[in-house]
Every structure is written in C-alpha cells, then in structure tokens.
C-alpha cells in the first residue's frame, strides 16, 4: 500500500483522483437512475416523497456519515505519523462508535411517524412516505460504517476498489429496485430498501478486502484506544458532525418551507435537483484528495508540498465546474426530459429547468467550499467547520423565513449562490491565512 506522505507526482495523484471521481459519479448516478425508474414504474408523486423527506433524513445521514468522515481525517494523520499503535487505536475507536451508530439507526426506524410530523410532510404523502421513512432511517449507521471502511482504503492511495464497488453497486442497486417494484409489489420504499442492502453489502466486501491485505490485517490488530486517541477522534468527529448537523437544521427549515409550494412546482424542483446533486457530488473527489494529501504531509512537516497540490486541485475543480455549467446551460431541457419521461407537465418542466440552470452556476463556489473545508480539518483547525456550517445554516434560515415567503420559487432558485458562495469565501480566506501560519 502507498501513501500520500511519500514523493508525489501528477501521475500518482491523478491515478487516485480519476477512479475516485468516476466512483463518485457512478455512485451518485444511481440517484438519477432511481429518479428515472421511479418515474417509469411509480406515479409522479413518488420522487416528491423522496425530496419531501430529504430534510429530516439528512440529519441522520449528516450525523453518521460526517462523524465517520471526521474519524477518517484523524486516521489519515496517524498513517502519516508512521506509528502502528496510533493507527490501530484510532481505527478501533472509530469502529466502536460506528457499532453504536448502527444501534441508534435501528432505534430511530421505529419513530418514522413522529419524524414525518416534524418534517411537515404533506398529508397526501403520508401513506407512501411512512414505509419509505421507516426503512431509510435504518441506513445511517450502516452507511457510516461503509464510509469509514472506504476512507480506510483510500488513505492508502487506493481508489480503484471503491470505484469497482460503486460500478457494480449502481447496477445491482438499480436492478434490485426494479425487482422490488415489479416483482415484490413495493412502492417508493423499494428505493430505500435497495439503499440499505447496498450499504451493508459494501461494508462487508470492504472488510473482506482489508482482511486479505497484510497491511490491513496489521491495522485491524485488536487494541483498546487510549484517552488521547478518543480525544482526537471526538474532536474530528464532533467538529465534522456538528457542522453537518447545523447545516442539516438549516436545510430542514428550508425544506419545510419548500414543501408549501404547489405540487407541480415541487415535482419540477425534485427533478431539477437530481442532476445538480450528481454534479456537485463529483467535486468531492478533489476535496477528498486535498484532505488526504494535506493530512499526511502535515504530519511529516511538508506543508509547502501540500500547499502546491491544494492549489492545483482548486484550479482543477474550478475548470471542471465551468465545463458542467456549459453543458447544463445548453442541454437542461433535454436532461430533464430524459430523466422524467414524456408525462411531465409543462409547468413542472419549466420549474426543473429554471432551478437547474440557475443553481449550476454556483458549482465553482461549491468546489472551493468543500476543498477548503477538508484542508482546514486536515490541518487540525476544527473550529472552522462549525463556523462554516453556521454561515450556511443562517442563510438557509433567512431564505426559509423571509425570502421564500416573499418571492416564492424565485428565492428557492437563487438560494444556492448565497448559501454556498459566502461560506466558500470565508473558508478560502481562513485557509490562505492559516496555511501561511503553519508554514512559518
């Protein structure tokens, strides 16, 4: 296994980045495929159920996935330090907490009805939403475990295994969802069940791969974490999860207000966000790579090396965002029709194209935001994460309580540029300041 704390070349970095980018695209493309399948096999309200539930589901997923992502930052720094004991303590501490998350997710699945009440789910959706919510609430802990194991593989500069799993997983999950709908007679909950099965399967396969690797078996040697290991895990996990929970609270309030829009607009909003989410998620490959390089080189006191690669990754992320903008502005109606089929109303199509074309222009802000966020956490500057989360959540609350009631769907469309643009500028300014301080 290699690491990013050794000599870096463009070939080595992009050999990691490209499979990670492709795996992210393939994983998130299931959302697009799922929307298309949902539109073909279920009524047009099924995707609206998924979007209407997204605010409260984000809270659980933000907590579980972001916490284990924070653990990955600490494990990455331990790998950079070269201490086997430190790496083992970090990993086992993270695993113990993951098992607790799985138990919590199973408990929450029994509270679907109260959660839907808090989420202000419209009455006409409740019957379809309850089984979907029950199943999807089980996902959080297993998703967190799979996320931790994926990061463990990526820390050793190996992105091909997650890429292969994503490719196979997308196909298997799509086929599973179709079978559950057509043969199993399930409704929109088939989407949730397919997601749950996929995350459990991927966690199992990643565990087997790690155990088959000598370095992985050595890393998984049982040990009890020391107090410093628990402290660092909690700092990394809590800073990341606190940031995402704060963002989730803002998104929750924002989604509640969006759910008051007419059904035709809400359907278009759902379809417009689907390709946008796919494009945004692909930028995370740059953020992951920047975080890994910064963390391991920080431990080896090679900050100038990290700074050089961070600059290259920020530029590359911006160029990719510009390419996405050109494609979407030119082909937005075709993308929506491909996704939704011919039964979509003219009003829903207009709403979908409108939000897609406006919000795609905010992608350069998204890329800068998530790359700087990962770099700052890898540098050990934990307080920045809740600050950035609070800025994003505050802007979501302003739109939910003031601008959407005043300007309706127009405010929804323009919200992205503000809620991502301001945190991106804050994050970039703090990064440029802190990287100079660390370097000196």
Short mmCIF file of C-alpha atoms in Angstrom, two decimals:
data_model
loop_
_atom_site.label_atom_id
_atom_site.label_comp_id
_atom_site.label_asym_id
_atom_site.label_seq_id
_atom_site.Cartn_x
_atom_site.Cartn_y
_atom_site.Cartn_z
CA UNK A 1 0.00 0.00 0.00
CA UNK A 2 1.21 3.50 -0.82
CA UNK A 3 0.58 6.79 0.97
CA UNK A 4 0.43 10.48 0.15
CA UNK A 5 3.23 11.23 2.59
CA UNK A 6 5.78 9.97 0.06
CA UNK A 7 7.02 11.66 -3.11
CA UNK A 8 4.05 12.92 -5.11
CA UNK A 9 3.75 13.17 -8.88
CA UNK A 10 0.86 14.16 -11.14
CA UNK A 11 0.64 10.55 -12.28
CA UNK A 12 0.27 9.27 -8.72
CA UNK A 13 -2.23 11.93 -7.67
CA UNK A 14 -4.43 11.59 -10.74
CA UNK A 15 -4.21 7.79 -10.63
CA UNK A 16 -6.01 8.18 -7.31
CA UNK A 17 -8.21 11.14 -8.24
CA UNK A 18 -9.67 9.82 -11.50
CA UNK A 19 -11.01 6.48 -10.16
CA UNK A 20 -12.36 8.34 -7.12
CA UNK A 21 -14.09 10.86 -9.40
CA UNK A 22 -15.58 8.08 -11.52
CA UNK A 23 -16.70 6.12 -8.46
CA UNK A 24 -18.42 9.21 -7.08
CA UNK A 25 -20.14 9.83 -10.41
CA UNK A 26 -21.29 6.21 -10.62
CA UNK A 27 -22.48 6.14 -7.02
CA UNK A 28 -24.44 9.35 -7.31
CA UNK A 29 -25.72 8.50 -10.78
CA UNK A 30 -27.92 5.97 -9.03
CA UNK A 31 -29.94 8.95 -7.84
CA UNK A 32 -30.58 9.89 -11.47
CA UNK A 33 -31.33 6.28 -12.43
CA UNK A 34 -33.55 5.94 -9.37
CA UNK A 35 -35.50 9.03 -10.39
CA UNK A 36 -35.93 7.68 -13.91
CA UNK A 37 -37.02 4.26 -12.63
CA UNK A 38 -39.37 5.88 -10.13
CA UNK A 39 -40.94 7.95 -12.91
CA UNK A 40 -41.39 4.89 -15.13
CA UNK A 41 -42.72 2.42 -12.57
CA UNK A 42 -44.47 4.63 -10.00
CA UNK A 43 -46.63 7.73 -10.15
CA UNK A 44 -45.10 11.21 -10.44
CA UNK A 45 -45.53 11.83 -6.70
CA UNK A 46 -43.03 9.14 -5.71
CA UNK A 47 -39.94 11.32 -6.27
CA UNK A 48 -41.72 14.14 -4.45
CA UNK A 49 -41.96 11.82 -1.41
CA UNK A 50 -38.19 11.28 -1.52
CA UNK A 51 -37.45 15.01 -1.74
CA UNK A 52 -40.04 15.94 0.90
CA UNK A 53 -38.37 13.52 3.33
CA UNK A 54 -34.84 14.64 2.47
CA UNK A 55 -34.51 17.32 5.16
CA UNK A 56 -35.06 15.04 8.14
CA UNK A 57 -33.18 12.13 6.55
CA UNK A 58 -30.23 14.44 6.03
CA UNK A 59 -29.99 14.92 9.79
CA UNK A 60 -29.32 11.23 10.47
CA UNK A 61 -27.06 10.80 7.47
CA UNK A 62 -25.18 14.03 8.24
CA UNK A 63 -24.55 12.77 11.75
CA UNK A 64 -23.42 9.23 10.87
CA UNK A 65 -21.53 9.87 7.63
CA UNK A 66 -19.94 13.17 8.64
CA UNK A 67 -18.83 11.78 12.00
CA UNK A 68 -17.06 8.82 10.38
CA UNK A 69 -15.59 11.20 7.79
CA UNK A 70 -14.10 13.14 10.69
CA UNK A 71 -12.67 9.89 12.06
CA UNK A 72 -11.06 9.31 8.67
CA UNK A 73 -9.19 12.62 8.92
CA UNK A 74 -7.63 11.54 12.20
CA UNK A 75 -6.78 8.04 10.97
CA UNK A 76 -5.18 9.64 7.91
CA UNK A 77 -2.93 11.79 10.11
CA UNK A 78 -1.99 8.71 12.15
CA UNK A 79 -0.93 6.95 8.95
CA UNK A 80 1.21 9.97 8.14
CA UNK A 81 2.88 9.72 11.57
CA UNK A 82 4.01 6.13 10.90
CA UNK A 83 3.05 4.85 14.39
CA UNK A 84 1.34 1.42 14.16
CA UNK A 85 -0.09 1.66 17.67
CA UNK A 86 -1.54 5.10 17.00
CA UNK A 87 -3.17 3.88 13.77
CA UNK A 88 -4.70 0.84 15.49
CA UNK A 89 -6.10 2.86 18.38
CA UNK A 90 -7.66 5.38 16.01
CA UNK A 91 -9.30 2.71 13.87
CA UNK A 92 -10.72 0.64 16.73
CA UNK A 93 -12.09 3.70 18.49
CA UNK A 94 -13.86 4.67 15.26
CA UNK A 95 -15.25 1.14 14.82
CA UNK A 96 -16.68 1.03 18.36
CA UNK A 97 -18.53 4.30 17.74
CA UNK A 98 -19.82 3.00 14.38
CA UNK A 99 -21.42 0.00 16.10
CA UNK A 100 -23.22 2.41 18.42
CA UNK A 101 -24.49 4.36 15.39
CA UNK A 102 -25.97 1.20 13.88
CA UNK A 103 -27.90 0.55 17.10
CA UNK A 104 -29.15 4.16 17.10
CA UNK A 105 -30.33 3.91 13.48
CA UNK A 106 -32.33 0.75 14.21
CA UNK A 107 -33.99 2.54 17.14
CA UNK A 108 -34.88 5.59 15.03
CA UNK A 109 -36.53 3.43 12.39
CA UNK A 110 -39.37 2.83 14.83
CA UNK A 111 -40.09 6.57 15.06
CA UNK A 112 -40.99 7.21 11.43
CA UNK A 113 -44.39 8.82 12.12
CA UNK A 114 -43.14 11.42 14.65
CA UNK A 115 -40.22 12.25 12.36
CA UNK A 116 -42.61 12.88 9.45
CA UNK A 117 -44.72 15.15 11.64
CA UNK A 118 -41.63 17.22 12.49
CA UNK A 119 -40.71 17.36 8.81
CA UNK A 120 -44.08 18.84 7.84
CA UNK A 121 -44.68 16.09 5.27
CA UNK A 122 -47.91 16.92 3.36
CA UNK A 123 -50.92 14.78 4.32
CA UNK A 124 -51.36 13.41 0.82
CA UNK A 125 -47.85 11.87 1.02
CA UNK A 126 -48.09 10.24 4.45
CA UNK A 127 -49.26 6.80 3.33
CA UNK A 128 -46.38 6.39 0.84
CA UNK A 129 -43.84 8.22 2.99
CA UNK A 130 -44.13 6.13 6.18
CA UNK A 131 -42.69 2.81 4.86
CA UNK A 132 -40.03 4.76 2.95
CA UNK A 133 -39.05 6.67 6.07
CA UNK A 134 -39.02 3.54 8.25
CA UNK A 135 -36.54 1.74 6.01
CA UNK A 136 -34.31 4.71 5.18
CA UNK A 137 -33.85 5.59 8.86
CA UNK A 138 -32.07 2.24 9.28
CA UNK A 139 -29.45 3.25 6.73
CA UNK A 140 -27.47 5.82 8.77
CA UNK A 141 -25.31 3.53 10.91
CA UNK A 142 -24.50 1.09 8.10
CA UNK A 143 -23.71 3.99 5.77
CA UNK A 144 -21.36 5.39 8.41
CA UNK A 145 -19.54 2.05 8.73
CA UNK A 146 -19.20 1.70 4.97
CA UNK A 147 -17.95 5.30 4.74
CA UNK A 148 -15.28 4.64 7.38
CA UNK A 149 -14.06 1.48 5.63
CA UNK A 150 -13.99 3.26 2.27
CA UNK A 151 -11.84 6.02 3.75
CA UNK A 152 -9.51 3.44 5.25
CA UNK A 153 -8.91 2.00 1.78
CA UNK A 154 -8.47 5.48 0.25
CA UNK A 155 -5.98 6.55 2.92
CA UNK A 156 -3.51 4.11 1.40
CA UNK A 157 -3.87 5.82 -2.02
CA UNK A 158 -6.18 3.06 -3.29
CA UNK A 159 -9.29 4.36 -5.03
CA UNK A 160 -9.80 1.56 -7.54
CA UNK A 161 -11.52 -0.77 -5.08
CA UNK A 162 -14.22 1.81 -4.16
CA UNK A 163 -14.56 2.58 -7.88
CA UNK A 164 -15.25 -1.07 -8.75
CA UNK A 165 -17.66 -1.42 -5.84
CA UNK A 166 -19.52 1.70 -6.97
CA UNK A 167 -19.78 0.44 -10.54
CA UNK A 168 -21.13 -2.95 -9.50
CA UNK A 169 -23.23 -1.41 -6.74
CA UNK A 170 -25.02 1.03 -9.06
CA UNK A 171 -26.05 -1.77 -11.42
CA UNK A 172 -27.04 -4.14 -8.60
CA UNK A 173 -28.99 -1.47 -6.71
CA UNK A 174 -30.89 -0.40 -9.80
CA UNK A 175 -31.82 -3.98 -10.71
CA UNK A 176 -32.78 -4.65 -7.11
CA UNK A 177 -35.04 -1.61 -7.02
CA UNK A 178 -36.77 -2.58 -10.28
CA UNK A 179 -37.29 -6.14 -9.00
CA UNK A 180 -38.72 -4.91 -5.69
CA UNK A 181 -41.18 -2.67 -7.55
CA UNK A 182 -42.21 -5.02 -10.36
CA UNK A 183 -41.92 -8.42 -8.65
CA UNK A 184 -42.18 -7.51 -4.98
CA UNK A 185 -45.09 -5.12 -5.36
CA UNK A 186 -43.38 -2.41 -3.28
CA UNK A 187 -43.79 1.32 -3.77
CA UNK A 188 -41.29 4.12 -3.18
CA UNK A 189 -39.91 2.20 -0.17
CA UNK A 190 -38.18 -0.09 -2.71
CA UNK A 191 -35.65 2.71 -3.23
CA UNK A 192 -34.89 2.83 0.50
CA UNK A 193 -34.59 -0.94 0.81
CA UNK A 194 -32.17 -1.13 -2.10
CA UNK A 195 -30.01 1.59 -0.49
CA UNK A 196 -29.92 -0.28 2.83
CA UNK A 197 -28.91 -3.59 1.23
CA UNK A 198 -26.21 -1.89 -0.84
CA UNK A 199 -24.51 -0.20 2.13
CA UNK A 200 -24.50 -3.42 4.18
CA UNK A 201 -23.05 -5.37 1.24
CA UNK A 202 -20.33 -2.80 0.52
CA UNK A 203 -19.30 -2.68 4.19
CA UNK A 204 -18.92 -6.48 4.17
CA UNK A 205 -16.89 -6.55 0.94
CA UNK A 206 -14.56 -3.75 2.12
CA UNK A 207 -13.98 -5.61 5.40
CA UNK A 208 -13.01 -8.75 3.49
CA UNK A 209 -10.64 -6.79 1.22
CA UNK A 210 -8.92 -5.15 4.19
CA UNK A 211 -8.51 -8.50 5.95
CA UNK A 212 -6.99 -10.06 2.83
CA UNK A 213 -4.33 -7.32 2.72
CA UNK A 214 -1.32 -7.78 5.08
CA UNK A 215 -1.22 -4.07 5.95
CA UNK A 216 -4.95 -4.13 6.60
CA UNK A 217 -4.72 -7.13 8.94
CA UNK A 218 -1.93 -5.40 10.82
CA UNK A 219 -4.00 -2.26 11.15
CA UNK A 220 -7.00 -4.25 12.44
CA UNK A 221 -4.99 -5.88 15.21
CA UNK A 222 -7.32 -5.57 18.25
CA UNK A 223 -6.45 -2.94 20.83
CA UNK A 224 -8.17 -0.60 23.28
CA UNK A 225 -7.90 3.08 22.33
CA UNK A 226 -6.06 5.34 24.74
CA UNK A 227 -7.52 8.59 26.09
CA UNK A 228 -5.58 10.77 23.58
CA UNK A 229 -6.96 8.64 20.73
CA UNK A 230 -10.55 9.03 22.00
CA UNK A 231 -9.98 12.78 22.40
CA UNK A 232 -8.73 13.24 18.84
CA UNK A 233 -11.50 11.06 17.44
CA UNK A 234 -14.12 13.12 19.23
CA UNK A 235 -12.56 16.41 18.10
CA UNK A 236 -12.53 15.31 14.46
CA UNK A 237 -15.86 13.50 14.51
CA UNK A 238 -17.72 16.12 16.52
CA UNK A 239 -16.42 19.09 14.53
CA UNK A 240 -17.48 17.46 11.26
CA UNK A 241 -20.81 16.15 12.55
CA UNK A 242 -21.60 19.43 14.35
CA UNK A 243 -21.01 21.31 11.13
CA UNK A 244 -23.27 18.96 9.17
CA UNK A 245 -25.98 18.88 11.84
CA UNK A 246 -26.02 22.69 11.87
CA UNK A 247 -26.28 22.64 8.06
CA UNK A 248 -28.98 20.00 8.38
CA UNK A 249 -31.03 22.19 10.69
CA UNK A 250 -30.93 24.96 8.12
CA UNK A 251 -31.79 22.50 5.32
CA UNK A 252 -34.62 21.11 7.46
CA UNK A 253 -36.22 24.56 7.84
CA UNK A 254 -35.59 25.30 4.15
CA UNK A 255 -37.24 22.02 3.06
CA UNK A 256 -40.26 22.67 5.31
CA UNK A 257 -40.84 25.96 3.50
CA UNK A 258 -40.27 24.41 0.07
CA UNK A 259 -42.89 21.75 0.90
CA UNK A 260 -45.53 24.51 0.94
CA UNK A 261 -45.09 25.10 -2.81
CA UNK A 262 -47.70 23.77 -5.29
CA UNK A 263 -47.33 20.11 -6.24
CA UNK A 264 -46.40 20.90 -9.88
CA UNK A 265 -43.56 23.17 -8.73
CA UNK A 266 -42.41 20.68 -6.11
CA UNK A 267 -42.23 17.93 -8.72
CA UNK A 268 -40.14 20.14 -11.02
CA UNK A 269 -37.92 21.13 -8.10
CA UNK A 270 -37.31 17.43 -7.40
CA UNK A 271 -36.27 16.64 -10.95
CA UNK A 272 -34.11 19.76 -11.24
CA UNK A 273 -32.12 18.93 -8.14
CA UNK A 274 -31.38 15.34 -9.19
CA UNK A 275 -28.73 16.06 -11.88
CA UNK A 276 -27.46 19.00 -9.84
CA UNK A 277 -26.74 16.72 -6.87
CA UNK A 278 -24.85 14.39 -9.20
CA UNK A 279 -22.62 17.18 -10.49
CA UNK A 280 -21.96 18.58 -7.01
CA UNK A 281 -21.04 15.20 -5.57
CA UNK A 282 -18.42 14.60 -8.27
CA UNK A 283 -16.47 17.62 -6.99
CA UNK A 284 -15.94 15.81 -3.68
CA UNK A 285 -13.16 13.76 -5.32
CA UNK A 286 -11.00 16.90 -5.29
CA UNK A 287 -11.88 17.60 -1.66
CA UNK A 288 -11.02 14.05 -0.55
CA UNK A 289 -7.69 14.12 -2.38
CA UNK A 290 -6.78 17.52 -0.92
CA UNK A 291 -7.64 16.35 2.59
CA UNK A 292 -5.54 13.17 2.32
CA UNK A 293 -2.52 14.98 0.89
CA UNK A 294 -2.69 17.77 3.48
CA UNK A 295 -3.15 15.46 6.48
CA UNK A 296 -0.30 13.07 5.71
CA UNK A 297 2.15 15.79 4.69
CA UNK A 298 1.23 17.83 7.77
CA UNK A 299 2.46 15.01 9.98
CA UNK A 300 5.70 14.88 8.00
CA UNK A 301 6.10 18.69 8.21
CA UNK A 302 5.90 19.10 4.42
CA UNK A 303 3.37 21.94 4.29
CA UNK A 304 4.83 23.51 1.08
CA UNK A 305 4.15 20.23 -0.73
CA UNK A 306 0.55 20.20 0.50
CA UNK A 307 0.09 23.85 -0.45
CA UNK A 308 1.28 23.20 -4.01
CA UNK A 309 -1.13 20.32 -4.55
CA UNK A 310 -4.02 22.13 -2.89
CA UNK A 311 -3.63 24.96 -5.39
CA UNK A 312 -3.63 22.52 -8.32
CA UNK A 313 -6.72 20.75 -7.00
CA UNK A 314 -8.63 24.01 -6.51
CA UNK A 315 -7.85 25.05 -10.09
CA UNK A 316 -8.84 21.65 -11.45
CA UNK A 317 -12.11 21.73 -9.52
CA UNK A 318 -12.94 25.18 -10.94
CA UNK A 319 -12.23 24.08 -14.52
CA UNK A 320 -14.50 21.04 -14.13
CA UNK A 321 -17.25 23.24 -12.69
CA UNK A 322 -17.05 25.57 -15.68
CA UNK A 323 -17.43 22.59 -18.02
CA UNK A 324 -20.54 21.46 -16.12
CA UNK A 325 -22.05 24.93 -16.38
CA UNK A 326 -21.66 24.99 -20.17
CA UNK A 327 -23.23 21.54 -20.57
CA UNK A 328 -26.23 22.29 -18.35
CA UNK A 329 -26.97 25.72 -19.85
CA UNK A 330 -27.01 24.16 -23.30
CA UNK A 331 -28.94 20.95 -22.59
CA UNK A 332 -31.06 21.49 -19.45
CA UNK A 333 -34.47 20.67 -21.04
CA UNK A 334 -33.10 17.52 -22.66
CA UNK A 335 -31.60 16.35 -19.36
CA UNK A 336 -34.89 16.85 -17.53
CA UNK A 337 -36.95 15.11 -20.23
CA UNK A 338 -34.52 12.18 -20.24
CA UNK A 339 -34.95 11.90 -16.51
CA UNK A 340 -38.69 12.44 -16.19
CA UNK A 341 -40.10 10.98 -19.39
CA UNK A 342 -42.88 12.38 -21.55
CA UNK A 343 -45.56 12.61 -18.85
CA UNK A 344 -44.06 15.64 -17.13
CA UNK A 345 -46.24 18.74 -17.30
CA UNK A 346 -45.03 21.97 -18.90
CA UNK A 347 -45.15 23.78 -15.55
CA UNK A 348 -43.00 21.12 -13.82
CA UNK A 349 -40.54 21.10 -16.74
CA UNK A 350 -40.16 24.88 -16.57
CA UNK A 351 -39.59 24.73 -12.79
CA UNK A 352 -37.00 21.96 -13.18
CA UNK A 353 -35.03 23.75 -15.92
CA UNK A 354 -35.14 27.03 -14.04
CA UNK A 355 -33.57 25.75 -10.83
CA UNK A 356 -31.05 23.57 -12.67
CA UNK A 357 -29.77 26.40 -14.85
CA UNK A 358 -29.53 28.91 -12.01
CA UNK A 359 -28.01 26.68 -9.34
CA UNK A 360 -25.45 25.01 -11.61
CA UNK A 361 -23.72 28.41 -11.85
CA UNK A 362 -22.93 28.11 -8.13
CA UNK A 363 -20.77 24.97 -8.64
CA UNK A 364 -17.42 26.86 -8.52
CA UNK A 365 -18.43 28.05 -5.03
CA UNK A 366 -19.32 24.50 -4.01
CA UNK A 367 -15.95 23.16 -5.14
CA UNK A 368 -13.98 25.87 -3.33
CA UNK A 369 -16.12 25.42 -0.22
CA UNK A 370 -15.67 21.66 0.19
CA UNK A 371 -11.97 21.61 -0.78
CA UNK A 372 -11.07 24.36 1.72
CA UNK A 373 -13.21 22.67 4.37
CA UNK A 374 -11.32 19.39 4.04
CA UNK A 375 -7.93 21.10 4.00
CA UNK A 376 -8.69 23.06 7.17
CA UNK A 377 -9.81 19.96 9.06
CA UNK A 378 -6.67 18.11 7.93
CA UNK A 379 -4.61 20.98 9.35
CA UNK A 380 -6.36 20.43 12.70
CA UNK A 381 -8.31 23.73 12.64
CA UNK A 382 -11.53 22.26 13.99
CA UNK A 383 -13.40 25.43 14.97
CA UNK A 384 -13.71 26.47 11.32
CA UNK A 385 -16.13 23.67 10.48
CA UNK A 386 -18.98 24.69 12.83
CA UNK A 387 -18.39 28.30 11.75
CA UNK A 388 -18.86 27.44 8.07
CA UNK A 389 -21.86 25.25 8.90
CA UNK A 390 -23.44 28.08 10.90
CA UNK A 391 -22.96 30.51 8.00
CA UNK A 392 -24.67 28.13 5.56
CA UNK A 393 -27.50 27.33 8.00
CA UNK A 394 -28.10 31.02 8.78
CA UNK A 395 -28.52 31.78 5.09
CA UNK A 396 -30.95 28.84 4.70
CA UNK A 397 -33.00 30.19 7.59
CA UNK A 398 -33.09 33.66 6.03
CA UNK A 399 -34.44 32.22 2.80
CA UNK A 400 -36.92 29.94 4.61
CA UNK A 401 -38.34 32.64 6.89
CA UNK A 402 -38.03 35.79 4.76
CA UNK A 403 -37.19 35.40 1.07
CA UNK A 404 -39.26 32.33 0.09
CA UNK A 405 -42.46 33.72 1.67
CA UNK A 406 -41.83 36.99 -0.22
CA UNK A 407 -40.53 35.77 -3.58
CA UNK A 408 -41.61 32.11 -3.72
CA UNK A 409 -39.83 29.77 -6.13
CA UNK A 410 -37.55 32.54 -7.40
CA UNK A 411 -35.92 32.72 -3.96
CA UNK A 412 -35.54 28.92 -3.91
CA UNK A 413 -33.67 29.00 -7.21
CA UNK A 414 -31.25 31.77 -6.15
CA UNK A 415 -30.59 30.41 -2.65
CA UNK A 416 -27.64 28.22 -3.72
CA UNK A 417 -25.41 31.06 -4.88
CA UNK A 418 -25.69 32.75 -1.48
CA UNK A 419 -25.63 29.72 0.85
CA UNK A 420 -22.51 28.29 -0.83
CA UNK A 421 -20.85 31.47 -2.06
CA UNK A 422 -20.46 33.18 1.32
CA UNK A 423 -19.06 30.10 3.18
CA UNK A 424 -16.72 29.45 0.23
CA UNK A 425 -15.22 32.94 0.51
CA UNK A 426 -14.91 32.62 4.30
CA UNK A 427 -13.24 29.21 4.00
CA UNK A 428 -10.80 30.36 1.33
CA UNK A 429 -9.73 33.42 3.34
CA UNK A 430 -9.17 31.34 6.50
CA UNK A 431 -7.23 28.71 4.54
CA UNK A 432 -4.89 31.26 2.95
CA UNK A 433 -4.26 32.81 6.36
CA UNK A 434 -3.72 29.53 8.25
CA UNK A 435 -1.54 27.85 5.63
CA UNK A 436 0.90 30.76 5.88
CA UNK A 437 0.91 30.49 9.68
CA UNK A 438 1.53 26.72 9.64
CA UNK A 439 4.24 27.14 7.00
CA UNK A 440 6.12 29.62 9.20
#
